[in-house]
Coordinates of C-alpha atoms in Angstrom, one line a residue:
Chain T
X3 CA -90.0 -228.7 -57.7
X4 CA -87.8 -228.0 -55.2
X5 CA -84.5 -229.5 -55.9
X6 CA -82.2 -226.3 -55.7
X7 CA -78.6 -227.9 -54.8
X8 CA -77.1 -223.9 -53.6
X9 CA -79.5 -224.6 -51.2
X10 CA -77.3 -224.0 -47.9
X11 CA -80.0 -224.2 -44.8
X12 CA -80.9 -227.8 -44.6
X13 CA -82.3 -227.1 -40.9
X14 CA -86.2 -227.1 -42.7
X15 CA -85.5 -230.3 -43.9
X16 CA -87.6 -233.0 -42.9
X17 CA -85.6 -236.5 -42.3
X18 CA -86.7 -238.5 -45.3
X19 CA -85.4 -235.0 -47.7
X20 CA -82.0 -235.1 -45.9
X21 CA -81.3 -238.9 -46.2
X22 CA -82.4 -238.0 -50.0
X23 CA -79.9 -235.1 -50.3
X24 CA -77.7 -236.8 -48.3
X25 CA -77.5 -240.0 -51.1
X26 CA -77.8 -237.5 -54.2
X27 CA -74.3 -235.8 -52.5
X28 CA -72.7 -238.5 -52.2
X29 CA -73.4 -239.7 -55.6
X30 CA -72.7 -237.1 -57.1
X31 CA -69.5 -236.6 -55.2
X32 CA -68.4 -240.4 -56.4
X33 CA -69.3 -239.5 -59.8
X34 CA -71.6 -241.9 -60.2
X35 CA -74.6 -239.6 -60.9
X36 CA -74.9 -236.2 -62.7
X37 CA -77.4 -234.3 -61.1
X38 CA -78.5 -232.4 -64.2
X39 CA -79.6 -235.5 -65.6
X40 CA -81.8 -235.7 -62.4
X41 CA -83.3 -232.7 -63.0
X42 CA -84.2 -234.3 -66.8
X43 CA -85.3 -237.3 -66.1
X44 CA -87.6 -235.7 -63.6
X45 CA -89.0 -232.8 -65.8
X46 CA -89.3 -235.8 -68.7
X47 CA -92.0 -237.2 -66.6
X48 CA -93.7 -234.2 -65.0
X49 CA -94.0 -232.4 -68.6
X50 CA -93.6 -234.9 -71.4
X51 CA -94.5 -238.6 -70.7
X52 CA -98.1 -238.9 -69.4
X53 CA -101.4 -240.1 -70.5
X54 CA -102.1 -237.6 -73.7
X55 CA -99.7 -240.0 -75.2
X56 CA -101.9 -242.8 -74.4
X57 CA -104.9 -240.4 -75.0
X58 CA -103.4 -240.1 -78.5
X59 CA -103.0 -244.0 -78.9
X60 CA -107.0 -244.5 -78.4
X61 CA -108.1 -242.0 -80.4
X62 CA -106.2 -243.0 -83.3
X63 CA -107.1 -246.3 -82.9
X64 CA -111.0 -245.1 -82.5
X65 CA -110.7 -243.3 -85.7
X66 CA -108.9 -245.5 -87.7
X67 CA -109.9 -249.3 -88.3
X68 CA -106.5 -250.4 -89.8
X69 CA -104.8 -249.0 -86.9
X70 CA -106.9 -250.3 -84.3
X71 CA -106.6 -254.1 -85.5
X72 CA -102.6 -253.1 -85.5
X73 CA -102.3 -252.2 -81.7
X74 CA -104.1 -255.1 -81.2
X75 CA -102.0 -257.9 -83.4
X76 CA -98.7 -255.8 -82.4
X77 CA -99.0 -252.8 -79.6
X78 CA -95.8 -252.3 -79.5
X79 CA -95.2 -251.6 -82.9
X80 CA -98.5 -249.6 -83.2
X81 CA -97.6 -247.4 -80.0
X82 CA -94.2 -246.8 -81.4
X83 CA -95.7 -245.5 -84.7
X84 CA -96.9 -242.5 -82.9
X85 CA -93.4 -241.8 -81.2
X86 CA -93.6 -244.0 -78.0
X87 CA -91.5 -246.2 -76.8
X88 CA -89.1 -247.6 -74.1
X89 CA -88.7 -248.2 -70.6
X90 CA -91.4 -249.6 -68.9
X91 CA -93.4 -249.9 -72.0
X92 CA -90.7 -252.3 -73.9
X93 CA -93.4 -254.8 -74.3
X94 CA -97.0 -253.1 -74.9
X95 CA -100.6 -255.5 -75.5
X96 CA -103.5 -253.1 -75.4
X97 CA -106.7 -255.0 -74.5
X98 CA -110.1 -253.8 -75.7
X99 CA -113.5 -252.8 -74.1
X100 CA -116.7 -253.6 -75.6
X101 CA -120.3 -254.0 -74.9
X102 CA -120.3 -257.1 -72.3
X103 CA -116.6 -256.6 -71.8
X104 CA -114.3 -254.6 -69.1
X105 CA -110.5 -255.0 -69.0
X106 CA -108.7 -253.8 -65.8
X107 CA -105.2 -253.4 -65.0
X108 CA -102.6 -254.2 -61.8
X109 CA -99.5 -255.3 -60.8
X110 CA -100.4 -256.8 -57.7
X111 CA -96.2 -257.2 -56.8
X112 CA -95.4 -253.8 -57.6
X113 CA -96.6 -251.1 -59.6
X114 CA -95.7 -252.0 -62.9
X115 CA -97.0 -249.8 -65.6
X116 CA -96.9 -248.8 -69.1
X117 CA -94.7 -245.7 -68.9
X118 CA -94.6 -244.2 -72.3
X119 CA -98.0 -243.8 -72.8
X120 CA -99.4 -243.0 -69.2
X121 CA -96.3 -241.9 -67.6
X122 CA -95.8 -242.3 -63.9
X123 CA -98.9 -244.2 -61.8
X124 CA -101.3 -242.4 -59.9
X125 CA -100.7 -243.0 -55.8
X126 CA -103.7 -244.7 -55.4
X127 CA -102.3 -247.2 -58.2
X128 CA -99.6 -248.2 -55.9
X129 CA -101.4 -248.7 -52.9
X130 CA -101.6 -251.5 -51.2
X131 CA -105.5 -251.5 -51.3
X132 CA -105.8 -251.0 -54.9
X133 CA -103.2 -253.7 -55.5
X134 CA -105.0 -256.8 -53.5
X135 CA -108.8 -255.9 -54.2
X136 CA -109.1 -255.6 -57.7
X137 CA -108.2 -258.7 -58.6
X138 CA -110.5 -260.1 -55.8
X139 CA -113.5 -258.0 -55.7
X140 CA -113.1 -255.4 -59.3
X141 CA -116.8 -254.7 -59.2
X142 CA -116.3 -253.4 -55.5
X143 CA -113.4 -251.3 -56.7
X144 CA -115.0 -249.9 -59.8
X145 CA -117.9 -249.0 -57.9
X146 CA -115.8 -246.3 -55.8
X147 CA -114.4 -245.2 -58.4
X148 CA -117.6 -244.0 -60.1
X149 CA -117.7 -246.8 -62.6
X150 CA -121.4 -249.1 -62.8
X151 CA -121.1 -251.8 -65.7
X152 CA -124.2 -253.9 -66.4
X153 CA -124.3 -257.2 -64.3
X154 CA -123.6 -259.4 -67.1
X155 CA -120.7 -257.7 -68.5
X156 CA -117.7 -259.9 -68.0
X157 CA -114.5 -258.5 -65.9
X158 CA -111.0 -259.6 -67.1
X159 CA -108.4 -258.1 -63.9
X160 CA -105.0 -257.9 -65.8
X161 CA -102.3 -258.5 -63.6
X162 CA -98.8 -257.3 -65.2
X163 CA -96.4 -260.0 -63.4
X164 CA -93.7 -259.6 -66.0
X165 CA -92.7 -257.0 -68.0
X166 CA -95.6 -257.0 -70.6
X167 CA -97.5 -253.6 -70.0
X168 CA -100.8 -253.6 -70.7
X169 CA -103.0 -250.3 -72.0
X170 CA -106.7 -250.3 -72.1
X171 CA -108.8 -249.4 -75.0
X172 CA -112.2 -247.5 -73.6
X173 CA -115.2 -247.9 -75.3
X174 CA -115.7 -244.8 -78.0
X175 CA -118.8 -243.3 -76.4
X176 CA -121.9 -242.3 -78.0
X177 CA -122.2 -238.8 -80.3
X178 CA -118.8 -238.7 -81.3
X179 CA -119.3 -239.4 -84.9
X180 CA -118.2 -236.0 -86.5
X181 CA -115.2 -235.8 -84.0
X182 CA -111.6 -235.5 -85.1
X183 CA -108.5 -237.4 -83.6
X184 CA -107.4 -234.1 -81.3
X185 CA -111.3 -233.6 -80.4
X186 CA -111.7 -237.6 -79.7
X187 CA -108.4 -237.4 -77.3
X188 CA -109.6 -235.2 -74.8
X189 CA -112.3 -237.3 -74.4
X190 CA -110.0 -240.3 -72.8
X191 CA -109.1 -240.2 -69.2
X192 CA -106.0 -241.7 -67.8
X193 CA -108.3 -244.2 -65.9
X194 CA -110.4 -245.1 -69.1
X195 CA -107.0 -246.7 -70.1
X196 CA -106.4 -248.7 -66.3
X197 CA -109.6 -249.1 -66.4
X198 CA -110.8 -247.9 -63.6
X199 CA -113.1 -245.4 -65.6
X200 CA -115.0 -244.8 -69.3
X201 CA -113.9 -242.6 -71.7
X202 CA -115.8 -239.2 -71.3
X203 CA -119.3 -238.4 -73.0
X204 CA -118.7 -235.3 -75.3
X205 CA -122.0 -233.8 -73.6
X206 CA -120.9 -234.6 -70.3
X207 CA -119.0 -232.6 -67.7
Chain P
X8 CA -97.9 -238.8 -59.1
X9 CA -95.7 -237.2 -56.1
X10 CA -96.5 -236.3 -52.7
X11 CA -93.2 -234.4 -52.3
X12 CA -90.4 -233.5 -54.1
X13 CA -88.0 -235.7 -52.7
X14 CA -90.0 -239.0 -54.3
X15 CA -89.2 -237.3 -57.6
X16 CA -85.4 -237.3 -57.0
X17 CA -85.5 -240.6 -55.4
X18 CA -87.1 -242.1 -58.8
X19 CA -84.5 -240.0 -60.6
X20 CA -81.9 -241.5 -58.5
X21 CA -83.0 -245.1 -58.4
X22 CA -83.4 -244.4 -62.6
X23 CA -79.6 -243.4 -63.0
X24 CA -77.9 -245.5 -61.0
X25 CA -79.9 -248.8 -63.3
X26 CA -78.5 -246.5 -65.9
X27 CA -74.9 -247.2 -64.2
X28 CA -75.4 -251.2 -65.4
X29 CA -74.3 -252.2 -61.4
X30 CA -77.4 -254.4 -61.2
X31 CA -80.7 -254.9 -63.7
X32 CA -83.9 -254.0 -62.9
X33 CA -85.4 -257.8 -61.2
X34 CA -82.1 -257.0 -58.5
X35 CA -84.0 -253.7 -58.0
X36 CA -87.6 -255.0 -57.1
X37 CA -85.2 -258.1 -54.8
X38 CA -83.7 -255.3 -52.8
X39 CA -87.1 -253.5 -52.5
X40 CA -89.1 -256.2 -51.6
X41 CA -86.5 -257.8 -49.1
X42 CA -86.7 -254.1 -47.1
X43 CA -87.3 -255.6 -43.1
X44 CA -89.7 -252.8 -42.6
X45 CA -91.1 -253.0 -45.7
X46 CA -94.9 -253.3 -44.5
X47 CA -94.3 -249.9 -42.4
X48 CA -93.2 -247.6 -45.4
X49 CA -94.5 -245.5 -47.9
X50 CA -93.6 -246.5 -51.6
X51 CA -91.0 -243.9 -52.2
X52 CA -89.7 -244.6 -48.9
X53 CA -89.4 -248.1 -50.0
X54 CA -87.7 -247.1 -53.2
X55 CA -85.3 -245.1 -50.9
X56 CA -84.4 -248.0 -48.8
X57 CA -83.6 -250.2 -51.9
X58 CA -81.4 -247.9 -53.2
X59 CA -79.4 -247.4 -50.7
X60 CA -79.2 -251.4 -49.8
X61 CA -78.4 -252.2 -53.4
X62 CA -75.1 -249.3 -53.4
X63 CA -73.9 -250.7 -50.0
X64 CA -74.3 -254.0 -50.8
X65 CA -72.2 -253.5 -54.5
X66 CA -69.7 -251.6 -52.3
X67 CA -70.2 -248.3 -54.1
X68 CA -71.1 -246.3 -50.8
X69 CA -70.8 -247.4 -47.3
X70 CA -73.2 -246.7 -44.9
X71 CA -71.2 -244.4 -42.9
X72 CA -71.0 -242.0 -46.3
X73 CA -74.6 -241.7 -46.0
X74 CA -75.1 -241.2 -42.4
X75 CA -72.5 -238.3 -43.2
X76 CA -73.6 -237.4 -46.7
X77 CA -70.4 -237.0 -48.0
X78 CA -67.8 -239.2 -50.3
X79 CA -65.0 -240.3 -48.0
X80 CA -63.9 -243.5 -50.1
X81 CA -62.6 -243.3 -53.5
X82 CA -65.7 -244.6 -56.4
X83 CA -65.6 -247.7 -57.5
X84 CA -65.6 -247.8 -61.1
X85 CA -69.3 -248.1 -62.8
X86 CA -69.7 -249.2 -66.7
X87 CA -71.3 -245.5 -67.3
X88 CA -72.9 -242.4 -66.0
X89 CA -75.9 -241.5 -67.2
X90 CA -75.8 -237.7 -68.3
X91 CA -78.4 -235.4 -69.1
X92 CA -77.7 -235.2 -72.4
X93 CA -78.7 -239.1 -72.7
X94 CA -81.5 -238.9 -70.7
X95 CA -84.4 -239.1 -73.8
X96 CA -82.3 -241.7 -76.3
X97 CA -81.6 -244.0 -72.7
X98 CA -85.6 -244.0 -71.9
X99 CA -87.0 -244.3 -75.2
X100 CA -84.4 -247.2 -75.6
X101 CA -85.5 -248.7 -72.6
X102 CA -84.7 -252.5 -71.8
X103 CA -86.5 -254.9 -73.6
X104 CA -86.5 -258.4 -72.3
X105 CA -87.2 -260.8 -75.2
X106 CA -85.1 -262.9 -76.0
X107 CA -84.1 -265.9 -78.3
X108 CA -85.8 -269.2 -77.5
X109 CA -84.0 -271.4 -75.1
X110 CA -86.0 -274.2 -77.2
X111 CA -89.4 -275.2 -78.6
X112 CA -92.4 -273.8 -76.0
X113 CA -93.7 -276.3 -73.6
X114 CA -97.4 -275.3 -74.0
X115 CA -99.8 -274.7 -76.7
X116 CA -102.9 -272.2 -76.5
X117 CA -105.8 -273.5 -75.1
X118 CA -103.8 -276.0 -72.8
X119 CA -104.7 -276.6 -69.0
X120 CA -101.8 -276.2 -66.2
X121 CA -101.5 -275.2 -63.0
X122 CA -99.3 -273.6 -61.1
X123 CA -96.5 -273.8 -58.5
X124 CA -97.7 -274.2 -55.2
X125 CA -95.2 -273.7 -53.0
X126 CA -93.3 -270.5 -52.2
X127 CA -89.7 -270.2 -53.3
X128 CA -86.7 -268.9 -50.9
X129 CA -85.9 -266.0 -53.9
X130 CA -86.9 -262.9 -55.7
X131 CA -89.6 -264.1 -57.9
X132 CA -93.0 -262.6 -60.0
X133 CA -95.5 -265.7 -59.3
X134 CA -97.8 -264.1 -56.7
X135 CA -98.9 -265.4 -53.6
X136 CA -102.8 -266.0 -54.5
X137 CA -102.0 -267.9 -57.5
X138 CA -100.6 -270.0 -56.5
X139 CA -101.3 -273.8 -57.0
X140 CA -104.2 -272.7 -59.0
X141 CA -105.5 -274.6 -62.4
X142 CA -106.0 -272.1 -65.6
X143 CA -105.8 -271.9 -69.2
X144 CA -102.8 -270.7 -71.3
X145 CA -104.4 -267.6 -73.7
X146 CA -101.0 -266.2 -75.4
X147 CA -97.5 -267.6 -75.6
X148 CA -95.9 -264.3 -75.1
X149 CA -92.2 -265.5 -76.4
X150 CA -89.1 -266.5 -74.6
X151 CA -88.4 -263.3 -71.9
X152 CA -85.7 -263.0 -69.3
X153 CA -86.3 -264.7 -66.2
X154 CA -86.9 -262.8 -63.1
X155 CA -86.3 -265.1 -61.0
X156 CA -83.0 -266.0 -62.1
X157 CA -82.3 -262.3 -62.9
X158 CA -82.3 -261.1 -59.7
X159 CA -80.6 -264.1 -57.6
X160 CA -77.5 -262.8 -60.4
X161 CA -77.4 -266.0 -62.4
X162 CA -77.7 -264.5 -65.6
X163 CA -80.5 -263.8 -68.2
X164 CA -81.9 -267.2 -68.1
X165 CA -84.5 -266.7 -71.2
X166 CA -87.7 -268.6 -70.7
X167 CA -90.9 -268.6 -72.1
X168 CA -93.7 -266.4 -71.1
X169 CA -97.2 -267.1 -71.2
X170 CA -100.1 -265.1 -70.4
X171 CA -102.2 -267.7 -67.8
X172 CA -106.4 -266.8 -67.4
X173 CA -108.3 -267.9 -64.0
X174 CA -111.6 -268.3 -63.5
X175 CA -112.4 -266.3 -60.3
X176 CA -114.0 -269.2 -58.5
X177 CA -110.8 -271.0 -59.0
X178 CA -109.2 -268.0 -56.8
X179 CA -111.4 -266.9 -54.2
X180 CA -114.1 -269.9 -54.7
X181 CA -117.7 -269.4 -54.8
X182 CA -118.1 -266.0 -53.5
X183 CA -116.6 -264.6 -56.9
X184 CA -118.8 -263.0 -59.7
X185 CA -119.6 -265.3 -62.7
X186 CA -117.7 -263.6 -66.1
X187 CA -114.9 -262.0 -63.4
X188 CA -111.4 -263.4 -64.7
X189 CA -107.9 -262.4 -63.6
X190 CA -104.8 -263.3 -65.6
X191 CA -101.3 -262.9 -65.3
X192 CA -98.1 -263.3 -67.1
X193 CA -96.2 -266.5 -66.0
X194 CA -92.4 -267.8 -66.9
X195 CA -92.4 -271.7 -68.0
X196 CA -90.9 -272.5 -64.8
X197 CA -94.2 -271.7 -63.0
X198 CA -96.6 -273.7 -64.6
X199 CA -97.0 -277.8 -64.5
X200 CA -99.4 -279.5 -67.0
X201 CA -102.6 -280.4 -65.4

């Protein structure tokens, strides 16, 4: 992370990092910012929010039958019983995958996703690609993405107009019987809760 | 997540100044969308160019400070400033947007509506491809601040929300997989009985 304010050559800077450090400067200047909180909110996300917490979320809910009919009555109480809560994930539904049935997630006007359990969204999330095919074509997408699901499995697209988040519940795969919560987490993949992928195999790669 | 560092202080900016209570979050997304280039930039970028609309349009910077990047007008005063300290109670607060009802719901479960098909001159969160389109309400989601009034600054404006399923074929006609449906959440003043 390079956000070192002593920093006194700007001459490497490209022009998108100086109108940046030029608007921090100023804010900061006007008081209307403190930079340290910057530096939080941005180490918050790089180190503490991300998609374990949503990794935690499906395993729980895998392992524990009360829970799992919980998150999905109430997700948002259900999420915030393992500590996670707030902006960007205010309003949580999780929607769940079975046999014959894929959920998939968008915001086709923006990027809107649920923050406290997957953190920040991947780039391809955002992009402008993602955003207009899935809804149209989600077989398509899922194919590149590695993702085959039998032909007569039906394909809800999810697309997260207000501020309702939606997180994915994979499918608990196959073998996984004996596993604990912690073992059963590492098994599910940030996509597995877009949708865009499955939850690993515990034999798998 | 980021490309470059600077994205990372831009969403840090863009997430302290909300924290400074000069505009809510629906004015945010107006400002980004509005952007004239806003086809010809990269999403940070975009974020960027938001920003920096939004503080010269409240009069909290001028342009010419940030051409310079220096203060050379006094602040004007903002309701708070977030500080890093506050940081974890402020985001696990967040900003929840339901509300109390604004009356009984319009629509039941299971009911048929369709909705709006034409575009509106504002900020709001019914997307282009559904519009005018006939689907089924699934889940009254309760009453919810209304974007579209949020951001044109008329107040909170609580309306219902509903979550709205499509048939594909509806969307994209006959071309579209059998068992492929796409839903989205609409505010009351979307939707029409059909």
């Amino acid at each position: 992370m390079g956000h070192d304010h002593g920093h006194a050559d700007h001459s490497e800077l490209s022009e998108i990092e100086r109108r940046v450090r030029a608007l921090e400067t100023v804010l900061t200047q006007k008081g209307y910012i403190d930079p340290a909180a910057l530096d939080v909110l941005i180490d918050t996300y790089q180190t503490k929010i991300g998609p374990r917490n949503g990794a935690r979320v499906v395993a729980r809910a895998w392992a524990d039958r009360a829970f799992r009919d919980q998150l999905l009555r109430d997700a948002t109480s259900a999420i915030a019983e393992l500590g996670y809560t707030g902006r960007q994930g205010e309003h949580m539904i999780a929607v769940e995958n079975a046999p014959g049935r894929h959920n998939v997630v968008v915001c086709t006007l923006c990027s809107c996703y649920p923050w406290p359990v997957l953190g920040l969204p991947p780039v391809w999330y955002k992009s402008a690609p993602y955003r207009s095919r899935v809804v149209r074509d989600p077989r398509g997408v899922l194919l590149e993405f590695g993702v085959t699901l039998p032909a007569d499995t039906e394909i809800r697209v999810w697309d997260s107009t207000a501020e309702v988040r939606y997180l994915v519940i994979p499918e608990r795969p196959a073998g996984t019987d004996g596993l604990d919560e912690e073992a059963l987490s590492a098994l599910v993949t940030r996509d597995s809760m877009i949708g865009t992928g499955l939850a690993r195999s515990p034999a798998g790669p | 997540m980021f490309h470059a560092a600077w994205e990372s202080r831009v969403l840090a900016l863009s997430v302290a100044m909300g924290a400074t209570g000069c505009w809510n979050l629906d004015m945010f997304r107006a400002a980004r969308e509005t952007l004239p280039d806003y086809l010809d930039l990269s999403y940070y970028e975009i974020w960027l160019g938001g920003l920096e609309q939004l503080l010269v349009a409240k009069g909290l910077v001028t342009a010419e400070e940030l051409t310079a990047g220096r203060a050379r007008y006094p602040p004007k005063p903002v309701s708070r400033t977030l500080t890093a300290d506050q940081v974890a109670a402020r985001l696990a607060k967040g900003s929840p947007t339901e509300r109390t009802p604004p009356g009984p719901a319009r629509y039941r479960i299971g009911q048929r509506v369709v909705t709006r098909a034409t575009p509106v001159d504002h900020h709001t969160r019914l997307p282009a491809y559904l519009r005018g389109r006939a689907g089924i309400i699934e889940r009254i989601l309760g009453p919810h601040v209304f974007a579209d009034s949020h951001a044109q600054g008329l107040g909170e404006d609580p309306q219902w929300l509903y979550t709205v399923v499509f048939e594909a074929r509806e969307l994209w006609g006959n071309e579209a997989a059998p068992g492929h449906r796409v839903s989205f959440d609409a505010w009351q003043p979307y939707l029409e009985p059909a």
